[in-house]
Structure formats: C-alpha cells, structure tokens
C-alpha positions as a LaTeX table, in Angstrom:
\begin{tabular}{lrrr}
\hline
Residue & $x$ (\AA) & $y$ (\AA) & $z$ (\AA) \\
\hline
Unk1 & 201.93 & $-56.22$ & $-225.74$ \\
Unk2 & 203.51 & $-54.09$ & $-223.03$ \\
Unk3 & 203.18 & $-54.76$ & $-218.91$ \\
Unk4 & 202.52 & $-52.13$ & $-217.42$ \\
Unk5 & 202.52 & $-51.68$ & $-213.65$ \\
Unk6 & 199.47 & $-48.73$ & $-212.56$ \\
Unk7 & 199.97 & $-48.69$ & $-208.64$ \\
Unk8 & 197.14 & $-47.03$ & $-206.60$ \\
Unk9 & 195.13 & $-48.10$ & $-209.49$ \\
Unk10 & 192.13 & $-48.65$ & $-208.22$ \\
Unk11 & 192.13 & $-44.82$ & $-207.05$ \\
Unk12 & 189.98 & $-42.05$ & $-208.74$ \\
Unk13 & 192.95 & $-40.94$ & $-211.16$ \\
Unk14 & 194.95 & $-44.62$ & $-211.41$ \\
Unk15 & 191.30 & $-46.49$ & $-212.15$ \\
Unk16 & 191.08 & $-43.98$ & $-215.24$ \\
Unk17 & 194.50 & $-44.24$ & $-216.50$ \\
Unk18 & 194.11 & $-47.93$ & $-215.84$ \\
Unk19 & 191.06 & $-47.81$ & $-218.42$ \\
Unk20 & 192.89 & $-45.62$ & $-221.26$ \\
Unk21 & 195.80 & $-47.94$ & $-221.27$ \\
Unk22 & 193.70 & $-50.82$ & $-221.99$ \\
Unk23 & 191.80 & $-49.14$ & $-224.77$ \\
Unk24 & 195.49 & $-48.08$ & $-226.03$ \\
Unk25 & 196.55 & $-51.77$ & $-226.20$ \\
Unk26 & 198.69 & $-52.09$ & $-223.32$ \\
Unk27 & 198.27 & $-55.06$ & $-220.74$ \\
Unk28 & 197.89 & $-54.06$ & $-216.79$ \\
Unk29 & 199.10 & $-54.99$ & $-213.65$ \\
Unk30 & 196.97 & $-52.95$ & $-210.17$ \\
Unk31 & 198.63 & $-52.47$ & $-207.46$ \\
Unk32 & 196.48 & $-51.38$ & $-204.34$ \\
Unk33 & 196.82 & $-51.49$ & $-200.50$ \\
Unk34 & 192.67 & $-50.56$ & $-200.59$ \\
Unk35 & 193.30 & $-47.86$ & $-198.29$ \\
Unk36 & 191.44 & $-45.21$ & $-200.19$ \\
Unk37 & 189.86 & $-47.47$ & $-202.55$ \\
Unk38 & 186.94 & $-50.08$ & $-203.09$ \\
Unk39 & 187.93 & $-53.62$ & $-204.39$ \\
Unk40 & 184.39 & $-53.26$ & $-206.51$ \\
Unk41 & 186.71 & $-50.27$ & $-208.93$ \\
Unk42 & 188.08 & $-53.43$ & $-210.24$ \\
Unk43 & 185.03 & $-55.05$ & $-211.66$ \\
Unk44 & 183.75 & $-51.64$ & $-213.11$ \\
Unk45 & 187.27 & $-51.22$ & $-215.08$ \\
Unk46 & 186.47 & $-55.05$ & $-216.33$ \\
Unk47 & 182.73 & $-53.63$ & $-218.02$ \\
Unk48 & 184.15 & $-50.57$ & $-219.22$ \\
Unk49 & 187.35 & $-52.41$ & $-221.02$ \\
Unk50 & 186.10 & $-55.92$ & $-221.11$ \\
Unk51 & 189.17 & $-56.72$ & $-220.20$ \\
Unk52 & 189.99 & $-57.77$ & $-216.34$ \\
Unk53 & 193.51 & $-56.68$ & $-215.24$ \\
Unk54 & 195.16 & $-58.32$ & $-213.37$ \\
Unk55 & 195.11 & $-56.92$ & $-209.10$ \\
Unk56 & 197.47 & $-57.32$ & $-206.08$ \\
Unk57 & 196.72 & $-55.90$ & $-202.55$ \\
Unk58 & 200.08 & $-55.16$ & $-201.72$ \\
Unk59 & 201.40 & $-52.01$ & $-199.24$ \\
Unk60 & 203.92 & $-50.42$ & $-201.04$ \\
Unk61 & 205.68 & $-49.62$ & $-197.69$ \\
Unk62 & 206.17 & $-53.39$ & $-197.24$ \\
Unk63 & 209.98 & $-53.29$ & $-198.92$ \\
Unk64 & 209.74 & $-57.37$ & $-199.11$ \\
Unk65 & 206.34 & $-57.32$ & $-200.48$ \\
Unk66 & 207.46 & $-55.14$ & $-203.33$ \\
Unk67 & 210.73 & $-57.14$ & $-204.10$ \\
Unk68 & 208.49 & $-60.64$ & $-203.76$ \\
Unk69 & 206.05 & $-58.66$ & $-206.83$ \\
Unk70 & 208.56 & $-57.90$ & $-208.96$ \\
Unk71 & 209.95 & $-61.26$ & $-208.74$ \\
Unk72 & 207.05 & $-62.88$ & $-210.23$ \\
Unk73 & 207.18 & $-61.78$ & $-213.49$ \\
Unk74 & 207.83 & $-59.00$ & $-216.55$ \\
Unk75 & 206.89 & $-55.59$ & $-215.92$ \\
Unk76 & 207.50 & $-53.20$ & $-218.81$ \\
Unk77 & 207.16 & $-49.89$ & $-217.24$ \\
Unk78 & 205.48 & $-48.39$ & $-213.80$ \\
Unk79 & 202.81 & $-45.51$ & $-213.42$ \\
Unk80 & 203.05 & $-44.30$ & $-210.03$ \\
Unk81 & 200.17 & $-42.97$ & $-207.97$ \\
Unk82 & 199.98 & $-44.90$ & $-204.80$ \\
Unk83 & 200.22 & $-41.57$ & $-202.57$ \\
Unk84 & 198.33 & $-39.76$ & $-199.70$ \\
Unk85 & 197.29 & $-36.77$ & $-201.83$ \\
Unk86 & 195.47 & $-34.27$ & $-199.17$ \\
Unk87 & 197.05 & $-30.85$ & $-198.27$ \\
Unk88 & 194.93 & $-30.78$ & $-195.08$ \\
Unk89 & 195.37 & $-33.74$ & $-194.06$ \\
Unk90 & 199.07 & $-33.58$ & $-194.64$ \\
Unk91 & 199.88 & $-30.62$ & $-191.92$ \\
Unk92 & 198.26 & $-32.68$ & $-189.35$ \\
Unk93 & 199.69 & $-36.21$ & $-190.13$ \\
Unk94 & 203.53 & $-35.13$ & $-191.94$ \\
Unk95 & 205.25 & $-38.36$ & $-190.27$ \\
Unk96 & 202.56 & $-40.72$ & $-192.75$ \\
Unk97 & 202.97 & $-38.43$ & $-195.30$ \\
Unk98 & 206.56 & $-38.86$ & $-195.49$ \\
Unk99 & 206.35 & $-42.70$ & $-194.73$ \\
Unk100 & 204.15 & $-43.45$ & $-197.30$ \\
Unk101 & 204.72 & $-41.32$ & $-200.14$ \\
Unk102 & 208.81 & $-41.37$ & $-199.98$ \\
Unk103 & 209.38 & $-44.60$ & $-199.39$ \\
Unk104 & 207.12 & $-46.25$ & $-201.54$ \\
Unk105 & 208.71 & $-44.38$ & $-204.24$ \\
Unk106 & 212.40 & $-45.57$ & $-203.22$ \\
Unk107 & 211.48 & $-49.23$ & $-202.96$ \\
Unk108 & 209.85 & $-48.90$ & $-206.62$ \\
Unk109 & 212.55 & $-47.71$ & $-207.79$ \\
Unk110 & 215.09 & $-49.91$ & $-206.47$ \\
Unk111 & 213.60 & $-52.95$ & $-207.60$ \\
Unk112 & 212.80 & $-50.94$ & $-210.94$ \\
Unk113 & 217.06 & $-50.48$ & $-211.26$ \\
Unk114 & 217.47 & $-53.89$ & $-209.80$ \\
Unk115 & 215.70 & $-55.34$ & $-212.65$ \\
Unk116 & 216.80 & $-52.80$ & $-215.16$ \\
Unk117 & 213.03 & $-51.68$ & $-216.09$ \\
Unk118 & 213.54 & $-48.34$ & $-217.99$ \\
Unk119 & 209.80 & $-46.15$ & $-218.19$ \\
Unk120 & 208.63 & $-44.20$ & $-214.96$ \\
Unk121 & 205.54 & $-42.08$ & $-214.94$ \\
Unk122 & 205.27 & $-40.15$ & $-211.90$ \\
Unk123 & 201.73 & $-38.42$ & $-210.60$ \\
Unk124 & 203.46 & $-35.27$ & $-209.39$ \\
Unk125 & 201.05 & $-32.19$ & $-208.78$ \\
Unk126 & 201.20 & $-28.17$ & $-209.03$ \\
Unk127 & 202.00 & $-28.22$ & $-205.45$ \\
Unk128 & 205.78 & $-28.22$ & $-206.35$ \\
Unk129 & 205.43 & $-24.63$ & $-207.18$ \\
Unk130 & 203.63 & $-23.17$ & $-204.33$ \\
Unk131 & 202.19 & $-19.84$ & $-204.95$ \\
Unk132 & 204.02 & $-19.28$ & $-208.50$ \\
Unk133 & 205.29 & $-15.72$ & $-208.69$ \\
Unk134 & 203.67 & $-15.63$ & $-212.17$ \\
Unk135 & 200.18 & $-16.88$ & $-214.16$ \\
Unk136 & 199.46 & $-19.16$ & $-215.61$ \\
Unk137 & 202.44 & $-21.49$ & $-214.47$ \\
Unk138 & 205.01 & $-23.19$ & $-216.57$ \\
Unk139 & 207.30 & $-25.58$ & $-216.35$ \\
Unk140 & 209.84 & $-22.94$ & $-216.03$ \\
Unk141 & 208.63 & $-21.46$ & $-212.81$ \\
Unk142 & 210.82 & $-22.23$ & $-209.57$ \\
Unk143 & 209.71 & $-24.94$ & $-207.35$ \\
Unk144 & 209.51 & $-23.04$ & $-204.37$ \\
Unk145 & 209.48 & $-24.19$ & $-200.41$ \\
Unk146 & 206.30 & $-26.51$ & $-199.92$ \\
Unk147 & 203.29 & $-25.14$ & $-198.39$ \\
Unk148 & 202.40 & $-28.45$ & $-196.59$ \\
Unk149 & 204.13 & $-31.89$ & $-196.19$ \\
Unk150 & 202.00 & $-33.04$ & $-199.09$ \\
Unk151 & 203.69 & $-30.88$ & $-201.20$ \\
Unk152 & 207.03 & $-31.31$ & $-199.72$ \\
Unk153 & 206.40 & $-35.30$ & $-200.84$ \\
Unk154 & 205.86 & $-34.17$ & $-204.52$ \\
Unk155 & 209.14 & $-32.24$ & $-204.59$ \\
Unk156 & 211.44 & $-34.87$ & $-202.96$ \\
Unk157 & 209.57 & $-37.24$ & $-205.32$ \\
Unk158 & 210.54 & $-35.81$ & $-208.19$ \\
Unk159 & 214.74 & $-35.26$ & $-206.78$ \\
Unk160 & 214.85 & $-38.85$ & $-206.13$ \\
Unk161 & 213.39 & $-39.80$ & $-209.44$ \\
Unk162 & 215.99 & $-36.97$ & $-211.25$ \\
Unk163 & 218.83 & $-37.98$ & $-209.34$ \\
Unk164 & 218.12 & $-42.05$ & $-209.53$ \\
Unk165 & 217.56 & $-41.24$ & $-213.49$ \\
Unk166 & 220.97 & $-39.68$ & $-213.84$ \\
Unk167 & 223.02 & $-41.98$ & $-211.69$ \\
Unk168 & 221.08 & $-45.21$ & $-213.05$ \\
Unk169 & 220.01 & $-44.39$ & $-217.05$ \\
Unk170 & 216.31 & $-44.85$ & $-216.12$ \\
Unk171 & 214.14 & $-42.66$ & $-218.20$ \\
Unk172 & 211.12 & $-41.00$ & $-216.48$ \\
Unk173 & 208.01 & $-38.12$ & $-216.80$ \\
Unk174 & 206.45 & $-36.52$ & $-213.99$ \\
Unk175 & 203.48 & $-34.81$ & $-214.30$ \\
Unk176 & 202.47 & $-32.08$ & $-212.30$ \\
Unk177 & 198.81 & $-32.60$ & $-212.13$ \\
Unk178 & 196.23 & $-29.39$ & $-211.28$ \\
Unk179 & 193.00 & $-30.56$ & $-209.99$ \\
Unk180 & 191.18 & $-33.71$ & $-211.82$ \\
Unk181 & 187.48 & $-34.18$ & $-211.40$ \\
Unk182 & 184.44 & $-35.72$ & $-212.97$ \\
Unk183 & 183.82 & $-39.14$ & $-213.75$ \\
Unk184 & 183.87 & $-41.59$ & $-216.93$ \\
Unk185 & 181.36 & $-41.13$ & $-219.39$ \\
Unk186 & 180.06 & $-44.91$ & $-218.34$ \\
Unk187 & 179.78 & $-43.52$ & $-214.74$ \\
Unk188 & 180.96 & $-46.64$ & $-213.57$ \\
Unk189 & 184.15 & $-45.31$ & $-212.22$ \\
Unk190 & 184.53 & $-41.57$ & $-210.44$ \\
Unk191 & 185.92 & $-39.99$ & $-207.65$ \\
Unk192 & 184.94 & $-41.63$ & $-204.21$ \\
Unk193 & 187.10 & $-40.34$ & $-201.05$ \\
Unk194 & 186.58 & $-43.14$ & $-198.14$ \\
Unk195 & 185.37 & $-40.47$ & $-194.97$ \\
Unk196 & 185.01 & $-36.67$ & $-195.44$ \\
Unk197 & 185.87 & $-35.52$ & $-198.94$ \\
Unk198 & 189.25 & $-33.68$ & $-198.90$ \\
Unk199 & 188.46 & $-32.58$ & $-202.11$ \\
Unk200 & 186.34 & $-29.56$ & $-203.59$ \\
Unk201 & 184.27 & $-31.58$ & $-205.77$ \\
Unk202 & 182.94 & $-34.38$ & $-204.14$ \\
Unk203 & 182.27 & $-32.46$ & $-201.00$ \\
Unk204 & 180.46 & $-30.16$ & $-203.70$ \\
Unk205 & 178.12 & $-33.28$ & $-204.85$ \\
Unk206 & 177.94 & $-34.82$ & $-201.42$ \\
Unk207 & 176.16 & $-31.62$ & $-199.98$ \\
Unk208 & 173.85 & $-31.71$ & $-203.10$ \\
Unk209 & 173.13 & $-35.01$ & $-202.57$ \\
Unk210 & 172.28 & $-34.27$ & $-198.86$ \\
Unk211 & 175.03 & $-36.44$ & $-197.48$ \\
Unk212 & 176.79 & $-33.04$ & $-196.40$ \\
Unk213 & 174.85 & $-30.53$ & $-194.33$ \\
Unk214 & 176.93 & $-27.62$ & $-196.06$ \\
Unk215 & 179.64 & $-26.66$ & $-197.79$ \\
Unk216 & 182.30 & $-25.14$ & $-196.27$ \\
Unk217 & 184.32 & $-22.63$ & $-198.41$ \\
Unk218 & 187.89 & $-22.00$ & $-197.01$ \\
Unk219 & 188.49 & $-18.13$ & $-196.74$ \\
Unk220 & 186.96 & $-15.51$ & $-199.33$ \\
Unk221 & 189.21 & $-13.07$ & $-198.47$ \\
Unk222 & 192.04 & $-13.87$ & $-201.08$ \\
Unk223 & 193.49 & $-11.49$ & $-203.46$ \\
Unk224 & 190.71 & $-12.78$ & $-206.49$ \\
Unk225 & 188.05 & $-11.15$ & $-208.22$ \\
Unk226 & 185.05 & $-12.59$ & $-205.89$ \\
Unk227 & 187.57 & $-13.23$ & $-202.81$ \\
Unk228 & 187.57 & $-17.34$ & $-203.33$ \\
Unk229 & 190.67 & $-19.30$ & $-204.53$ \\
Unk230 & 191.42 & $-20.16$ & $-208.30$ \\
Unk231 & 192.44 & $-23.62$ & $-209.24$ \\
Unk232 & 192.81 & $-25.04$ & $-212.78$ \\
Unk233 & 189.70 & $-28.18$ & $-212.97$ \\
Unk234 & 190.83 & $-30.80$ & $-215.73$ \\
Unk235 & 188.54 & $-34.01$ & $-216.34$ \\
Unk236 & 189.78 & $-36.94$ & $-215.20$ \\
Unk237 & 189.72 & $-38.68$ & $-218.74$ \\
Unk238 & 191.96 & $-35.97$ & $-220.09$ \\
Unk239 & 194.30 & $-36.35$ & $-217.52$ \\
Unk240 & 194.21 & $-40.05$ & $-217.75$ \\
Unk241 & 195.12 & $-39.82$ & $-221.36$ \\
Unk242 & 198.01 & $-37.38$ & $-220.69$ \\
Unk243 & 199.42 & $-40.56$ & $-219.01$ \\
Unk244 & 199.05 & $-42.31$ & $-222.16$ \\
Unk245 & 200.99 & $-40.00$ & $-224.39$ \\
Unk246 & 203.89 & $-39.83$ & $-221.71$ \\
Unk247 & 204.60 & $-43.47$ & $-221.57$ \\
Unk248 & 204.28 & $-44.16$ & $-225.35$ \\
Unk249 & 206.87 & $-40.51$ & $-225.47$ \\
Unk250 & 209.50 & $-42.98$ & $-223.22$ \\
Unk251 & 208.99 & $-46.34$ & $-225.12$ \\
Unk252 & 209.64 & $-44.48$ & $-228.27$ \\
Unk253 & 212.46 & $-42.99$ & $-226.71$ \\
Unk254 & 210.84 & $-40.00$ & $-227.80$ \\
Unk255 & 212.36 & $-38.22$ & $-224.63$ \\
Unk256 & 215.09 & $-35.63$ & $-225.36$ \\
Unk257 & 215.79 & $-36.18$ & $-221.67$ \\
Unk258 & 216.17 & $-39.09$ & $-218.95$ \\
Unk259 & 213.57 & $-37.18$ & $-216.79$ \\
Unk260 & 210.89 & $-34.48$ & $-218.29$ \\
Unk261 & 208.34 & $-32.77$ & $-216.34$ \\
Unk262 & 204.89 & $-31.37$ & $-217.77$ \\
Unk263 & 202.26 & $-29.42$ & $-216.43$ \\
Unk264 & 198.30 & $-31.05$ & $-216.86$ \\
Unk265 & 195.56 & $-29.02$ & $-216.93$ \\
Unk266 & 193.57 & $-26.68$ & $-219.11$ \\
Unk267 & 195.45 & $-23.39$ & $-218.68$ \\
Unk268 & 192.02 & $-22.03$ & $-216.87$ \\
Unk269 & 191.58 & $-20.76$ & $-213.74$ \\
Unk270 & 188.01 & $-21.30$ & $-212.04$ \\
Unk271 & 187.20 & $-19.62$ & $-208.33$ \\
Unk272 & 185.26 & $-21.44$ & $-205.77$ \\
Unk273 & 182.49 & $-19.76$ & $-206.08$ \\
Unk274 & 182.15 & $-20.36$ & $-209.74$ \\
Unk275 & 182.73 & $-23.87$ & $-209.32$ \\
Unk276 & 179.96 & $-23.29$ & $-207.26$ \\
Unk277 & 177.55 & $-21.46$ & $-209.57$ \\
Unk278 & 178.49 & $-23.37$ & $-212.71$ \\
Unk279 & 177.83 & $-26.88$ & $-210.99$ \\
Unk280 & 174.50 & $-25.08$ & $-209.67$ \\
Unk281 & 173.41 & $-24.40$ & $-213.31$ \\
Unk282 & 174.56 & $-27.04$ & $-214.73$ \\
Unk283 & 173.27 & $-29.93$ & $-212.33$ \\
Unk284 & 169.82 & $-27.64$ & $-211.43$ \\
Unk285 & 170.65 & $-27.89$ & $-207.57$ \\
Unk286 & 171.21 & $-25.59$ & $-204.93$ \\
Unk287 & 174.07 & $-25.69$ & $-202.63$ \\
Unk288 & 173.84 & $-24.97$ & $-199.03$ \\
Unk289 & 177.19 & $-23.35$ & $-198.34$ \\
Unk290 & 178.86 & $-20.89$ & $-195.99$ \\
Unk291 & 182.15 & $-19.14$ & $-195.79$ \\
Unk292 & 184.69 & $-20.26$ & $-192.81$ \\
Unk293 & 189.00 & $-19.41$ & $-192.13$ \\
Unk294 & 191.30 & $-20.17$ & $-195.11$ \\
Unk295 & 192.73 & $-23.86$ & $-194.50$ \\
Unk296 & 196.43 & $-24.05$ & $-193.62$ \\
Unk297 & 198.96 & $-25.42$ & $-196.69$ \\
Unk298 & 196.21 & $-23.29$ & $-199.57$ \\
Unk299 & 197.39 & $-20.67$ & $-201.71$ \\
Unk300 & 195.76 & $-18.43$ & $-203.75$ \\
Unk301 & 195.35 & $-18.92$ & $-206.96$ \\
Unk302 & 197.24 & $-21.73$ & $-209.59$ \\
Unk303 & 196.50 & $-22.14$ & $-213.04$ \\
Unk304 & 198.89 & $-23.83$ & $-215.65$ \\
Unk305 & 200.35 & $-22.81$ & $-218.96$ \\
Unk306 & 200.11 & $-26.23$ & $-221.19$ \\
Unk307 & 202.11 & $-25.30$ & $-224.09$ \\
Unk308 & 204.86 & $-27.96$ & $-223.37$ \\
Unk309 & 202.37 & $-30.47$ & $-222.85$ \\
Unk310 & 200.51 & $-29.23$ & $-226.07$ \\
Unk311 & 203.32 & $-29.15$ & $-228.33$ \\
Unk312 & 205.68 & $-31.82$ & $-226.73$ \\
Unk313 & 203.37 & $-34.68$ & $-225.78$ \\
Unk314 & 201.09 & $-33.76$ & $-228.35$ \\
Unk315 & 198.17 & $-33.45$ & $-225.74$ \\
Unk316 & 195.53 & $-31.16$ & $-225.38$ \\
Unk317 & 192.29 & $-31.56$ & $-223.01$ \\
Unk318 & 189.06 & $-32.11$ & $-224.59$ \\
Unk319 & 186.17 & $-32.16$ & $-221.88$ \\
Unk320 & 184.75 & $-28.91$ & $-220.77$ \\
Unk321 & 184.20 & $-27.63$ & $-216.99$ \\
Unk322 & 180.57 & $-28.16$ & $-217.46$ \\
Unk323 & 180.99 & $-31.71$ & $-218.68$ \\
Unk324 & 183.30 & $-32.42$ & $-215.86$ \\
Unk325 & 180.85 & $-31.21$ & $-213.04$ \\
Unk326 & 177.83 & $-32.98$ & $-214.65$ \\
Unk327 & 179.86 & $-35.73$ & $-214.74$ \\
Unk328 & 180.54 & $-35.88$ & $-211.13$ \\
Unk329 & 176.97 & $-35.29$ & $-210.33$ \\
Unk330 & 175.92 & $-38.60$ & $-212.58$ \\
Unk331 & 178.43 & $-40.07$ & $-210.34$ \\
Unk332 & 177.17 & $-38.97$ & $-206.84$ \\
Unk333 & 173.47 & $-40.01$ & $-207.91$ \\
Unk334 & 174.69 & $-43.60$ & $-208.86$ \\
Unk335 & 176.20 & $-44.14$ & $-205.13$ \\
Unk336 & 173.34 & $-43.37$ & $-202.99$ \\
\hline
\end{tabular}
C-alpha cells in the first residue's frame, strides 16, 4: 500500500482528496498547521472512510519541523495544498503570501530530493493565466503577469517545481484548479472558511442562512452578458478525484514528462448572478444581495477547456452545478 503525504489536508479541497485516496486504496499521512481548518475534519474523514489517517500539526514554514517529519518514516509521494488561497486577501497581505506559500513548497521539496521521493501533485489554480486572451482556456494559453500575489505564488510554484524536476529527476503534476465547491454527499465534510468567507459560495449560503446580512457582488459592470463575472464551478468530489488519476498517472510512470500541467474544471462558465439564481431555485431561498466596486486582483471571465485532462488523465467531472450548490446548502444547514 502506498504513503501518501496530503498536506493542508484537513482543508475543504485536501479533506476530499484525503477521502478519495482512501477509497482508492492508498494509506494517508495529514499534514495541517489548523490555520484554516478544524481538528473535528479529521474525525468526519474517519466515518466517511472508516479508516483514521494518520495527522500531524506541523507549520510547513518551520524548515526543522519538516526535515524532523520526513525523518520518521516512508512517504511514497506528496499532494500539496497547504497554501493561503484568497485573491483579496493576497493584495493586502503579499509578504504572508509569499512566506507561506513559497517556502513551504521549497522545504517540501528539498527534503522530497533529499530522500529521493519521486511523485508531486501540486494544487495550482487558473490564476496562472490571468485574463486568458482566449475561451475557454487551455493548457496552451500563456501564463501571463499575476493579477494579485496569490496568483504570483501559483506561478513561481509551478517554476520551482519545473526547474527542481529537471535538475533533480523528480516527476510531478500541477493542476490548475477553477473554482471547487459543494460538499460530500455524506455532508460530513464541506467548505468552512474560519472568519468572512473569501469565497463566492459559502458567503452565498452564509447570507441564506442569515449569518450574512447580504451579499455583496463585486462589480456588474464587466464585459458579460448580465455585467457579473464568469468562473468555471467544479464539485469538490470531482476535483478530488482528478487528484487521484494524477498520482496513479506518476506511479505508473504513465507521464510522458517529468512535470505535466492540467486544467480542472467543467469547461462551463457560470456568472454571478446565475450562481445566484440557480442556488435560489435550487435551495428555495432568497438571497439578500446588492451590487458594490469590482475587487482588486478579479478578472473577468475564466472558463477551462478539459480536453487534456479528458483524454490524458482519463478524467471527466460527473456532478452537476445544481448538485454542487445543493450540496453546499446541506452543508451550511448542518453547521448552525
């Protein structure tokens, strides 16, 4: 049975991925500094699974801490997602964006050459191509200069990871996520942002639930059909399966190359004010929500071609937007 190391994976994409690796067969190790995250995540992974992996509370910024891990025993491959992850958030605070998210990755992946561990999955995101000259994206499409630090920490992520593969033989997949949301079927494990949702969604099922007073929607004045930016909304569980198919693609040495990139979503853009309307119908609530300035670091509109990830990893999403959102609803009502 293979080790495999899921940091930040006690997170709203890592708990998932944590989940479908243990239904695959694979034995996992969490890492998690709890800063975003709930100890409890671990307990609901243990009902869904019945299997209890095993957790450390280690900061990945802590260079000794991660050597002293790594030390302690076999780790087969790593699945990277302990990041800050929010655009916003990331104009106003670059220094710990930088800090966290760059040099977490280089101490990884020094002890990862140090100890000649091969398989890296890396939880990149559609940031790297800012506003894409042409849609829907693919892989093909430049990475252009970052709209925000956060992005900026997605793009040097993936240049150390291609330049460490090349120089060290290390074989690795980043995956250039779109927008996860929803929740597991269970509804024991979901999206839950500690504070004021960065995020669309949960801010969306926080107002419904009357935690929010309103909904703010950033800027209707972009170049869409009703004025509202268009993101690309893939379920969680499809995402977290995506993971899957990479890391059994690298220990089959399936991988024509040392480092591959795919893009992971479901090729269909969605404004924010359907999001809106279709969680509305789907969930029977009514939002309270009101239009204020465009948020520094947005763009417009991003929506991903997945042909490579169709035909290469073999993966194709399953879940529908509707599911997603009802999903994520199930999951707001079980919290309060």
């Amino acid at each position: 049975m293979k080790k495999i190391l899921v940091t930040g994976g006690l997170g709203f994409i890592g708990s998932h991925v944590v989940v479908e690796l243990q239904n695959s067969g694979f034995e996992v190790v969490i890492i998690d500094d709890l800063s975003n995250s709930k100890i409890d995540v671990l307990e609901q992974i243990t009902k869904i699974s019945n299997i209890k992996p095993d957790f450390y509370q280690i900061d990945l910024r802590d260079k000794k801490a991660v050597s002293s891990f790594f030390n302690d025993g076999t780790i087969d491959g790593v699945i990277h997602f302990a990041a800050f992850k929010a655009v916003g958030e990331s104009v106003q605070k670059p220094l710990d964006y930088y800090e966290n998210n760059i040099n977490a990755l280089v101490y990884l992946l020094q002890e990862m050459k140090n100890r000649n561990i091969d398989h890296f999955i890396f939880s990149s995101s559609c940031t790297v191509y800012g506003q894409a000259d042409e849609l829907p994206i693919t892989e093909d499409a430049p990475v252009k200069i970052a709209e925000s630090p956060y992005g900026n920490t997605k793009q040097i992520g993936e240049e150390i990871i291609k330049d460490s593969c090349k120089a060290y033989d290390m074989n690795a997949i980043a995956l250039r996520y779109f927008n996860p949301i929803g929740a597991h079927k269970s509804v024991k494990i979901g999206e839950l942002p500690l504070g004021v949702p960065q995020n669309l969604i949960p801010f969306i099922t926080q107002t419904a639930a009357g935690i929010r007073e309103e909904l703010a929607v950033f800027g209707d004045d972009y170049p869409t059909p009703d004025g509202t930016a268009i993101r690309d909304y893939i379920h969680v569980v499809d995402l977290a399966k995506a993971h899957v198919k990479a890391l059994q693609r690298l220990l089959n040495k399936d991988n024509e190359e040392n480092f591959e990139f795919f893009n992971v979503g479901t090729g269909k853009g969605s404004s924010v004010m359907e999001i809106i309307k279709t969680f509305e119908e789907v969930t029977q609530q009514s939002l309270n929500y009101k239009i204020v300035a465009r948020r520094e670091g947005d763009i417009t509109a991003a929506y991903a071609d997945t042909t490579k990830a169709n035909e290469v990893l073999g993966w194709k999403p399953q879940e529908t937007l509707e599911k997603a959102l009802l999903s994520a609803w199930k999951w707001q009502q079980k919290q309060e």
